[in-house]
CSV table of C-alpha atoms in Angstrom, one decimal:
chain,number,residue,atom,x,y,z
F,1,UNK,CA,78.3,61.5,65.9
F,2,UNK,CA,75.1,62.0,67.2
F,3,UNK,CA,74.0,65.5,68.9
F,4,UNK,CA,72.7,65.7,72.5
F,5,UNK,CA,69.4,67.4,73.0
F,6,UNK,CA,68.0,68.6,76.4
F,7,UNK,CA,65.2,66.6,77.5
F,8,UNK,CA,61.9,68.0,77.5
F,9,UNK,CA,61.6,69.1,81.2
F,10,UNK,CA,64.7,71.2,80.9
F,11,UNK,CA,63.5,74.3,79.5
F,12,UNK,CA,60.4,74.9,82.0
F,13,UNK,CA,63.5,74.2,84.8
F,14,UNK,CA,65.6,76.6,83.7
F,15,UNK,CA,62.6,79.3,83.1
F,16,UNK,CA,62.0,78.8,86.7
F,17,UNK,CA,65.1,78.6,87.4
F,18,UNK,CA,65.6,82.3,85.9
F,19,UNK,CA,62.2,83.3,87.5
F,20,UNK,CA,63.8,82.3,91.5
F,21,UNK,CA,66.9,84.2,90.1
F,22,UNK,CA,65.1,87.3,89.2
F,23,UNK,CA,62.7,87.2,92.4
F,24,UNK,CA,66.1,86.4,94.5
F,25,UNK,CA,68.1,89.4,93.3
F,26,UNK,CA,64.7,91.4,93.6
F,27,UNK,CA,64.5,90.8,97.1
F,28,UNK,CA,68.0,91.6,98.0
F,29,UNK,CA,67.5,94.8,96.2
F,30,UNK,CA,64.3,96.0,98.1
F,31,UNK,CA,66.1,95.2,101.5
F,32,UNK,CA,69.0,97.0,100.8
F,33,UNK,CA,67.1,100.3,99.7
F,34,UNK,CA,65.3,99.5,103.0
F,35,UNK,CA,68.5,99.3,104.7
F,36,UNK,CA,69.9,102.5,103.2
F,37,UNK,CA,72.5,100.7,101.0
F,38,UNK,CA,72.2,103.2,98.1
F,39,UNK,CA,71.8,105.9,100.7
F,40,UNK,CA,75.7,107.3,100.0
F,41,UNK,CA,75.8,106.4,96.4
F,42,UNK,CA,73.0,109.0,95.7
F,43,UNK,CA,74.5,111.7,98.5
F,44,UNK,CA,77.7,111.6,96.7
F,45,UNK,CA,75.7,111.9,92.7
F,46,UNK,CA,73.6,115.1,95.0
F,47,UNK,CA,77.1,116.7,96.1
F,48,UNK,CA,78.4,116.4,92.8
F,49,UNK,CA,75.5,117.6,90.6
F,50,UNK,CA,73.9,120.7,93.1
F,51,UNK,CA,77.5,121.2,95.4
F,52,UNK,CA,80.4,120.4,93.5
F,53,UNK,CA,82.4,122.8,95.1
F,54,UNK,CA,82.2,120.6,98.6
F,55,UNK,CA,84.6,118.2,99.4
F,56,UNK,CA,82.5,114.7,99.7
F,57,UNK,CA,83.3,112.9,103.0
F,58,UNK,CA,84.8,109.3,103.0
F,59,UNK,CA,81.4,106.6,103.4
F,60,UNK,CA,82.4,105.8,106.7
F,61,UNK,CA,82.6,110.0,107.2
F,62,UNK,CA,78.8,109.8,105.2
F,63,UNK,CA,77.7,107.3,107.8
F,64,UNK,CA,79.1,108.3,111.4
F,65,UNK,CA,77.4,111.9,110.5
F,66,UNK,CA,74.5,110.9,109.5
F,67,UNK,CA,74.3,108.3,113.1
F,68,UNK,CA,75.2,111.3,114.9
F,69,UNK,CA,72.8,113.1,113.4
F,70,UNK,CA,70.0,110.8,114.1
F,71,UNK,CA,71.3,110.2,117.9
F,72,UNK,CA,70.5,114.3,118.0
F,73,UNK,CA,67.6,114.2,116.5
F,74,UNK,CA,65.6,111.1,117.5
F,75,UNK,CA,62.1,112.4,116.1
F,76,UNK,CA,62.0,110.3,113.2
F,77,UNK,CA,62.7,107.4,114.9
F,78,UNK,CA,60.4,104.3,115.9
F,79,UNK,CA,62.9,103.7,119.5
């Protein structure tokens, strides 16, 4: 029996391949700290390590506070 080998193009493929990957899950990562998708993550590590005496609000809790919050206090707001 004879073993297969990968033809020469495959290995710069599949270093781009992992470079698109990289740059892909980069992307999604910036937009989602844009978007605030850590935002409760780190509230609820802040709670725990400075207040851990509070009781830490459901993320849907986190989230219609913190819209109410900004619907009060439109200042920092672009609209």
């Amino acid at each position: 029996m004879t073993e297969q080998t990968a033809p020469p193009t495959a290995t710069p493929l599949r270093s781009a391949g992992r470079a698109i990957i990289r740059a892909v899950r980069a992307l999604v990562w910036w937009f989602n700290s844009i978007l605030g998708g850590n935002d409760y993550r780190r509230y609820v590590q802040h709670q725990r390590l400075h207040h851990p005496e509070r009781e830490l609000p459901s993320e849907g809790e986190y989230w219609r506070q913190r819209h109410d919050a900004a619907d009060r206090n439109p200042t920092n707001r672009c609209c």
